[in-house]
Amino acid sequence: MSFKITVQPSGHSFDVQPGQSVLDGALNAGIVLPYSCRNGTCSSCRGKVLEGDYDAGRAPEQLLSQQDRDAGFTLFCQAKPASDMVIESHEIRMASDIQIRKMPSRVAALEKVRDDVMIVRLQMPTSEPFRYYPGQYLEFILKDGSRRSYSMATPPREDNQVELHIRHMPGGVFTDHVFGAGATAMKEREILRVEAPLGSFFLREDSTAPMVFLASGTGFAPIKALIERLRQTGSRREIALYWGGRRPRDLYQSELAEQWAADMPNLRFIPVVSDAQPEDGWTGRTGFVHQAVLQDLPDLSGWQVYACGAPAMVESARRDFVEQAGLDPEAYFADAFTSLADVK
Ligand SMILES: Cc1cc2nc3c(=O)[nH]c(=O)nc-3n(C[C@H](O)[C@H](O)[C@H](O)COP(=O)(O)OP(=O)(O)OC[C@H]3O[C@@H](n4cnc5c(N)ncnc54)[C@H](O)[C@@H]3O)c2cc1C
């Protein structure tokens, strides 16, 4: 027996099958609630339950305190209904027009741009256009059924190829394969099962607000897709691009960002390095990348922020921009690159 979920304030409703999460039921019905990781390790799908019973599932204390739970807040990617429910959440109309599909993909090219960063080009099926909003991500479905998420670094292309930027996490199941040596290494022509497009991290193109793009490490990938999209449309919106890494070499495509800054009068690029060594000869900005934003832009009211990368950076930026710089919490869009190790 399925349960009926009604979303307020829209009044839209959808059915959730037994054992399914509220978020998955909504996505199946083409209703997109805000979400990112789908595994209870970020807080993008946090929302309020107004009526009904549910199993809240797993949610770390730092994302959902006991006080939050008592007030009816939950993570919709984890919450499983035990009755009909009424929930409060906004909906993202823009993403609901693209169907999420499972499909095979083929590795078209592998380019190691740093010791620990691989650019992977994937060929998606050519039977129909592979549609997504720049900023969204795909999930690889591994042989054991587990999944790994990677953001598309390019806007949709006519040849249905996508570019991914994958950072090696030593000991990690999937990235050890991507960077592996010998017979177990990922190779061109390898077939991988994919589900896509996913996530609600994409440009709000109905706005003319100036934008901070904030990336750490391979969090640059979806930001690159957003900027390439803005270049295609000829947008004149003001962009302050901050990209942080521990060492200068972590900013693996800084020449590209510098090129954008040279030929886009509306874009500034500020690279920030947190752990420069004397041999790096670094003379640029230092410290935490989100702190550099606060130093330069102490008043973020009227801005939109698009942040991507390390979960700690994404959460600190959300908190500090809202509390210290007056950013509207609704104007903060983020994908935290959480991994299984973040699941407590
Ligand atoms: C929305 C989203 C988008 C993302 N986009 C990108 C992207 O564009 N580029 C990118 O590089 N990454 C991205 N990620 C992260 C990516 O999905 C993977 O989590 C990451 O690549 C690690 O995968 P893995 O299989 O190699 O590691 P896993 O096997 O998942 O392990 C992760 C790390 O944790 C360690 N570990 C595993 N289990 C434990 C444990 N029990 N205790 C302690 N440590 C443990 C491993 O050694 C490894 O270092 C994204 C994540 C999300 C949620």
Coordinates of C-alpha atoms and ligand atoms in Angstrom, one line a residue:
M1 CA 0.0 0.0 0.0
S2 CA 1.4 3.4 -1.0
F3 CA 1.2 6.6 1.0
K4 CA 0.1 9.9 -0.3
I5 CA 2.4 12.9 0.3
T6 CA 1.0 16.4 -0.1
V7 CA 3.5 19.3 -0.5
Q8 CA 2.7 22.7 1.0
P9 CA 2.5 25.4 -0.1
S10 CA 2.1 24.1 -3.7
G11 CA -0.7 21.6 -2.8
H12 CA 0.9 19.1 -5.2
S13 CA 0.8 15.4 -4.2
F14 CA 2.5 12.2 -5.0
D15 CA 2.6 8.5 -3.9
V16 CA 5.4 6.9 -2.1
Q17 CA 5.8 3.1 -2.2
P18 CA 6.6 1.1 1.0
G19 CA 10.3 1.4 1.8
Q20 CA 10.8 4.3 -0.5
S21 CA 12.0 7.7 0.7
V22 CA 9.9 10.8 0.4
L23 CA 12.5 12.3 -2.0
D24 CA 12.6 9.2 -4.3
G25 CA 8.8 9.2 -4.4
A26 CA 8.7 12.8 -5.4
L27 CA 11.4 12.4 -8.1
N28 CA 9.5 9.4 -9.5
A29 CA 6.4 11.6 -9.8
G30 CA 8.4 14.4 -11.5
I31 CA 8.3 16.6 -8.5
V32 CA 11.7 18.0 -7.6
L33 CA 12.3 19.0 -4.0
P34 CA 15.7 20.6 -3.3
Y35 CA 18.3 17.8 -2.9
S36 CA 21.9 16.9 -3.4
C37 CA 23.7 13.8 -2.1
R38 CA 20.7 11.4 -1.6
N39 CA 22.5 9.5 1.2
G40 CA 21.8 11.6 4.3
T41 CA 25.2 13.3 4.4
C42 CA 24.3 16.8 3.3
S43 CA 21.3 19.0 4.3
S44 CA 20.0 20.1 0.9
C45 CA 16.7 18.1 1.3
R46 CA 16.0 19.2 4.8
G47 CA 12.3 20.1 5.2
K48 CA 9.4 20.1 7.6
V49 CA 6.8 17.5 8.2
L50 CA 3.4 19.1 9.0
E51 CA 1.4 16.0 9.5
G52 CA 1.9 12.2 9.4
D53 CA 4.1 9.4 10.7
Y54 CA 7.5 8.5 9.2
D55 CA 10.8 6.7 10.0
A56 CA 13.4 9.5 9.9
G57 CA 16.2 7.1 9.0
R58 CA 19.8 8.1 9.3
A59 CA 20.7 11.8 9.7
P60 CA 23.9 12.9 11.5
E61 CA 23.4 15.1 14.6
Q62 CA 25.3 18.0 13.0
L63 CA 22.8 18.1 10.1
L64 CA 19.7 17.5 12.2
S65 CA 19.8 18.2 16.0
Q66 CA 17.3 16.7 18.4
Q67 CA 15.7 20.2 18.6
D68 CA 15.2 20.2 14.8
R69 CA 13.7 16.7 14.9
D70 CA 11.3 17.8 17.7
A71 CA 10.2 20.7 15.6
G72 CA 9.4 18.3 12.7
F73 CA 12.4 18.8 10.5
T74 CA 13.8 15.8 8.6
L75 CA 15.9 14.9 5.6
F76 CA 13.5 13.9 2.8
C77 CA 16.1 11.6 1.2
Q78 CA 16.0 9.5 4.4
A79 CA 12.4 9.8 5.7
K80 CA 10.2 6.9 4.9
P81 CA 6.5 7.4 5.3
A82 CA 4.4 5.2 7.7
S83 CA 1.2 7.1 6.9
D84 CA 0.0 9.7 4.5
M85 CA 1.9 12.9 5.1
V86 CA 1.8 16.7 4.6
I87 CA 5.2 18.2 4.1
E88 CA 6.5 21.8 3.7
S89 CA 9.1 22.3 1.0
H90 CA 9.6 24.5 -2.0
E91 CA 9.7 22.8 -5.4
I92 CA 12.2 23.3 -8.2
R93 CA 10.0 23.6 -11.2
M94 CA 12.9 23.9 -13.6
A95 CA 14.3 20.4 -13.1
S96 CA 11.0 18.6 -13.3
D97 CA 10.9 18.7 -17.1
I98 CA 13.9 16.3 -17.5
Q99 CA 13.3 12.7 -16.8
I100 CA 15.9 10.9 -14.6
R101 CA 17.0 7.8 -16.5
K102 CA 19.3 4.8 -16.1
M103 CA 21.6 4.2 -19.1
P104 CA 24.9 2.7 -20.1
S105 CA 27.8 5.0 -20.7
R106 CA 31.2 4.4 -22.3
V107 CA 34.5 5.9 -21.2
A108 CA 35.6 7.9 -24.3
A109 CA 38.9 9.4 -23.0
L110 CA 41.0 9.6 -19.8
E111 CA 43.3 12.5 -19.1
K112 CA 45.4 12.7 -15.9
V113 CA 45.8 16.4 -15.4
R114 CA 47.5 16.1 -12.0
D115 CA 48.7 13.1 -9.9
D116 CA 45.3 13.0 -8.2
V117 CA 42.9 14.6 -10.8
M118 CA 41.6 12.7 -13.8
I119 CA 39.4 14.2 -16.5
V120 CA 37.1 11.5 -17.7
R121 CA 35.1 12.0 -20.9
L122 CA 32.0 9.8 -21.1
Q123 CA 30.0 9.0 -24.1
M124 CA 26.3 8.8 -23.3
P125 CA 23.8 6.9 -25.6
T126 CA 23.3 8.8 -28.8
S127 CA 19.7 7.5 -29.3
E128 CA 18.3 10.7 -27.8
P129 CA 19.8 13.9 -26.5
F130 CA 21.3 13.7 -23.0
R131 CA 19.6 16.6 -21.3
Y132 CA 20.5 18.2 -18.0
Y133 CA 21.0 21.5 -16.4
P134 CA 24.6 22.6 -16.1
G135 CA 25.6 22.0 -12.4
Q136 CA 23.8 18.7 -12.1
Y137 CA 25.5 15.4 -11.5
L138 CA 25.3 11.8 -12.5
E139 CA 25.6 8.6 -10.4
F140 CA 27.6 5.6 -11.4
I141 CA 25.9 2.4 -10.3
L142 CA 28.7 0.0 -9.3
K143 CA 28.6 -3.8 -9.6
D144 CA 27.6 -4.2 -5.9
G145 CA 24.7 -1.7 -6.4
S146 CA 26.4 1.1 -4.6
R147 CA 26.6 4.5 -6.2
R148 CA 29.2 7.3 -6.7
S149 CA 28.3 10.8 -7.7
Y150 CA 30.2 13.1 -10.2
S151 CA 29.2 16.5 -11.4
M152 CA 29.1 17.2 -15.1
A153 CA 31.9 19.7 -16.0
T154 CA 30.4 20.7 -19.3
P155 CA 27.0 21.9 -20.5
P156 CA 25.0 19.5 -22.7
R157 CA 26.8 18.9 -26.1
E158 CA 25.4 17.7 -29.4
D159 CA 27.6 14.6 -29.4
N160 CA 26.2 13.6 -25.9
Q161 CA 29.6 13.5 -24.3
V162 CA 30.1 14.7 -20.8
E163 CA 33.3 15.7 -18.9
L164 CA 33.9 14.7 -15.3
H165 CA 36.7 15.8 -13.0
I166 CA 37.6 13.0 -10.6
R167 CA 39.9 13.4 -7.6
H168 CA 41.7 10.3 -6.3
M169 CA 40.7 9.4 -2.7
P170 CA 43.3 6.6 -1.9
G171 CA 41.6 3.6 -0.5
G172 CA 38.3 4.6 -2.2
V173 CA 36.6 1.8 -4.2
F174 CA 35.8 3.8 -7.3
T175 CA 38.6 6.3 -7.5
D176 CA 41.2 3.6 -6.9
H177 CA 39.8 2.0 -10.0
V178 CA 39.9 5.2 -12.0
F179 CA 43.6 5.8 -11.0
G180 CA 44.6 2.2 -10.7
A181 CA 47.5 0.5 -12.4
G182 CA 47.5 -2.7 -14.6
A183 CA 44.5 -4.9 -15.3
T184 CA 42.2 -3.3 -12.7
A185 CA 42.6 0.3 -14.0
M186 CA 39.8 2.1 -15.8
K187 CA 40.4 2.1 -19.5
E188 CA 38.9 3.7 -22.5
R189 CA 35.8 1.9 -23.9
E190 CA 34.9 0.6 -20.4
I191 CA 31.1 0.5 -20.0
L192 CA 29.6 2.0 -16.8
R193 CA 26.0 2.1 -15.7
V194 CA 24.7 5.6 -14.9
E195 CA 21.7 7.3 -13.5
A196 CA 21.2 11.0 -14.5
P197 CA 20.6 13.9 -14.4
L198 CA 20.5 14.5 -10.6
G199 CA 20.5 17.3 -8.1
S200 CA 19.1 20.8 -7.8
F201 CA 22.4 22.7 -8.1
F202 CA 22.1 24.7 -11.3
L203 CA 21.8 28.4 -12.3
R204 CA 18.7 30.3 -11.4
E205 CA 18.5 32.0 -14.8
D206 CA 15.4 34.0 -14.0
S207 CA 17.6 36.3 -11.8
T208 CA 20.0 39.1 -12.6
A209 CA 21.7 39.1 -9.2
P210 CA 25.5 39.1 -9.1
M211 CA 26.9 35.7 -8.2
V212 CA 29.8 34.3 -6.2
F213 CA 31.0 31.0 -7.6
L214 CA 32.9 29.2 -4.9
A215 CA 34.8 25.9 -5.5
S216 CA 37.2 23.8 -3.6
G217 CA 39.3 21.1 -5.5
T218 CA 37.2 19.2 -8.0
G219 CA 34.2 21.3 -6.9
F220 CA 35.4 23.4 -9.9
A221 CA 33.7 20.9 -12.2
P222 CA 30.1 22.0 -12.0
I223 CA 31.2 25.6 -11.6
K224 CA 32.9 25.2 -15.0
A225 CA 29.7 23.9 -16.5
L226 CA 27.8 26.9 -15.1
I227 CA 30.4 29.4 -16.5
E228 CA 30.4 27.7 -19.9
R229 CA 26.6 27.9 -20.0
L230 CA 26.8 31.7 -19.1
R231 CA 29.3 32.2 -21.9
Q232 CA 27.0 30.4 -24.4
T233 CA 24.1 32.6 -23.5
G234 CA 26.2 35.8 -23.5
S235 CA 25.1 36.6 -20.0
R236 CA 26.4 39.9 -18.5
R237 CA 25.7 38.9 -14.8
E238 CA 28.5 39.8 -12.5
I239 CA 30.6 36.7 -11.4
A240 CA 33.2 36.6 -8.7
L241 CA 34.9 33.1 -9.1
Y242 CA 36.8 31.9 -6.0
W243 CA 38.6 28.6 -6.3
G244 CA 40.5 27.2 -3.3
G245 CA 43.0 24.4 -2.9
R246 CA 45.7 23.4 -0.4
R247 CA 48.5 23.9 -2.9
P248 CA 48.6 25.9 -6.2
R249 CA 48.7 22.6 -8.2
D250 CA 45.3 21.7 -6.8
L251 CA 43.8 24.5 -9.0
Y252 CA 44.3 22.1 -11.9
Q253 CA 42.7 24.3 -14.6
S254 CA 43.6 27.8 -13.3
E255 CA 44.8 28.8 -16.8
L256 CA 41.3 28.3 -18.1
A257 CA 39.8 30.4 -15.3
E258 CA 42.4 33.1 -16.0
Q259 CA 41.4 33.0 -19.7
W260 CA 37.8 33.5 -18.7
A261 CA 38.7 36.5 -16.6
A262 CA 40.7 37.9 -19.5
D263 CA 37.9 37.7 -22.0
M264 CA 34.8 38.1 -19.8
P265 CA 34.6 41.7 -18.4
N266 CA 31.9 40.6 -15.9
L267 CA 34.1 37.8 -14.4
R268 CA 36.8 38.1 -11.7
F269 CA 38.9 35.1 -10.8
I270 CA 40.4 34.9 -7.3
P271 CA 42.5 31.7 -6.7
V272 CA 43.1 31.0 -3.0
V273 CA 45.7 28.6 -1.5
S274 CA 45.5 27.4 2.1
D275 CA 48.8 25.5 2.5
A276 CA 51.4 27.0 0.1
Q277 CA 54.9 25.7 0.6
P278 CA 58.0 27.9 -0.1
E279 CA 58.8 25.9 -3.2
D280 CA 55.4 26.8 -4.7
G281 CA 56.5 30.5 -5.0
W282 CA 52.8 31.4 -4.3
T283 CA 52.2 35.2 -4.2
G284 CA 48.4 35.1 -4.4
R285 CA 45.7 35.0 -1.8
T286 CA 46.1 32.6 1.1
G287 CA 43.8 31.1 3.8
F288 CA 40.4 29.5 3.5
V289 CA 38.6 30.2 0.3
H290 CA 35.3 31.2 1.8
Q291 CA 37.1 33.6 4.2
A292 CA 38.5 35.4 1.1
V293 CA 34.9 35.9 -0.1
L294 CA 34.0 37.5 3.2
Q295 CA 37.0 39.8 3.2
D296 CA 36.2 41.0 -0.3
L297 CA 32.4 41.0 -0.1
P298 CA 31.4 41.7 3.5
D299 CA 27.8 42.5 2.4
L300 CA 26.3 39.6 0.4
S301 CA 22.7 40.8 0.5
G302 CA 21.4 40.8 -3.0
W303 CA 23.9 38.2 -4.2
Q304 CA 23.5 34.6 -5.1
V305 CA 26.2 32.1 -4.1
Y306 CA 26.9 28.8 -5.9
A307 CA 29.2 26.6 -3.8
C308 CA 30.7 23.2 -4.5
G309 CA 33.3 20.9 -3.1
A310 CA 34.5 19.8 0.3
P311 CA 31.6 19.4 2.7
A312 CA 33.3 21.4 5.5
M313 CA 33.8 24.3 3.1
V314 CA 30.2 24.2 1.8
E315 CA 28.8 24.1 5.3
S316 CA 31.1 26.9 6.8
A317 CA 30.3 29.1 3.8
R318 CA 26.6 28.6 4.2
R319 CA 26.7 29.5 7.9
D320 CA 29.2 32.4 7.7
F321 CA 27.7 34.1 4.6
V322 CA 24.3 34.1 6.1
E323 CA 25.3 35.0 9.7
Q324 CA 28.1 37.5 8.9
A325 CA 27.4 38.9 5.5
G326 CA 23.6 39.0 5.4
L327 CA 23.2 36.5 2.5
D328 CA 19.6 35.4 1.9
P329 CA 19.7 31.6 2.9
E330 CA 17.4 31.0 -0.2
A331 CA 20.2 32.5 -2.4
Y332 CA 22.8 29.8 -1.4
F333 CA 23.0 26.9 -3.7
A334 CA 25.4 24.1 -3.0
D335 CA 26.6 20.6 -3.7
A336 CA 28.8 19.1 -1.0
F337 CA 31.0 16.3 -2.3
T338 CA 30.2 14.0 0.5
S339 CA 31.5 10.4 0.4
L340 CA 30.6 7.2 2.1
A341 CA 33.2 8.0 4.8
D342 CA 30.9 10.9 5.8
V343 CA 28.1 8.5 6.6
K344 CA 28.1 8.1 10.3
Ligands
LIG1 C1 26.5 15.4 -5.3 C2 27.9 14.9 -5.4 C3 28.8 15.2 -6.4 C4 30.1 14.8 -6.4 N1 30.9 15.2 -7.5 C5 32.2 14.9 -7.5 C6 33.1 15.3 -8.5 O1 32.6 16.0 -9.5 N2 34.4 15.0 -8.5 C7 34.9 14.2 -7.4 O2 36.1 14.0 -7.4 N3 34.1 13.8 -6.4 C8 32.7 14.1 -6.4 N4 31.9 13.6 -5.4 C9 32.5 12.6 -4.4 C10 32.3 11.2 -5.1 O3 31.0 10.9 -5.2 C11 32.9 10.1 -4.2 O4 32.4 10.1 -2.9 C12 34.5 10.1 -4.2 O5 35.0 10.1 -5.5 C13 35.0 8.9 -3.4 O6 34.6 7.7 -4.0 P1 35.4 6.3 -3.8 O7 34.6 5.2 -4.3 O8 36.8 6.4 -4.4 O9 35.6 6.3 -2.3 P2 34.8 5.5 -1.1 O10 35.0 4.0 -1.3 O11 33.4 6.0 -1.1 O12 35.6 6.0 0.1 C14 35.8 7.4 0.3 C15 37.0 7.7 1.2 O13 36.8 7.3 2.5 C16 37.7 6.3 2.9 N5 36.8 5.4 3.6 C17 35.9 4.5 3.1 N6 35.3 3.9 4.1 C18 35.7 4.5 5.2 C19 35.4 4.3 6.6 N7 34.5 3.4 7.0 N8 36.0 5.1 7.5 C20 36.9 6.0 7.1 N9 37.3 6.2 5.9 C21 36.7 5.4 4.9 C22 38.3 5.7 1.7 O14 39.6 5.3 1.9 C23 38.3 6.9 0.8 O15 39.4 7.8 1.0 C24 30.6 14.0 -5.4 C25 29.7 13.7 -4.3 C26 28.4 14.1 -4.3 C27 27.5 13.7 -3.2

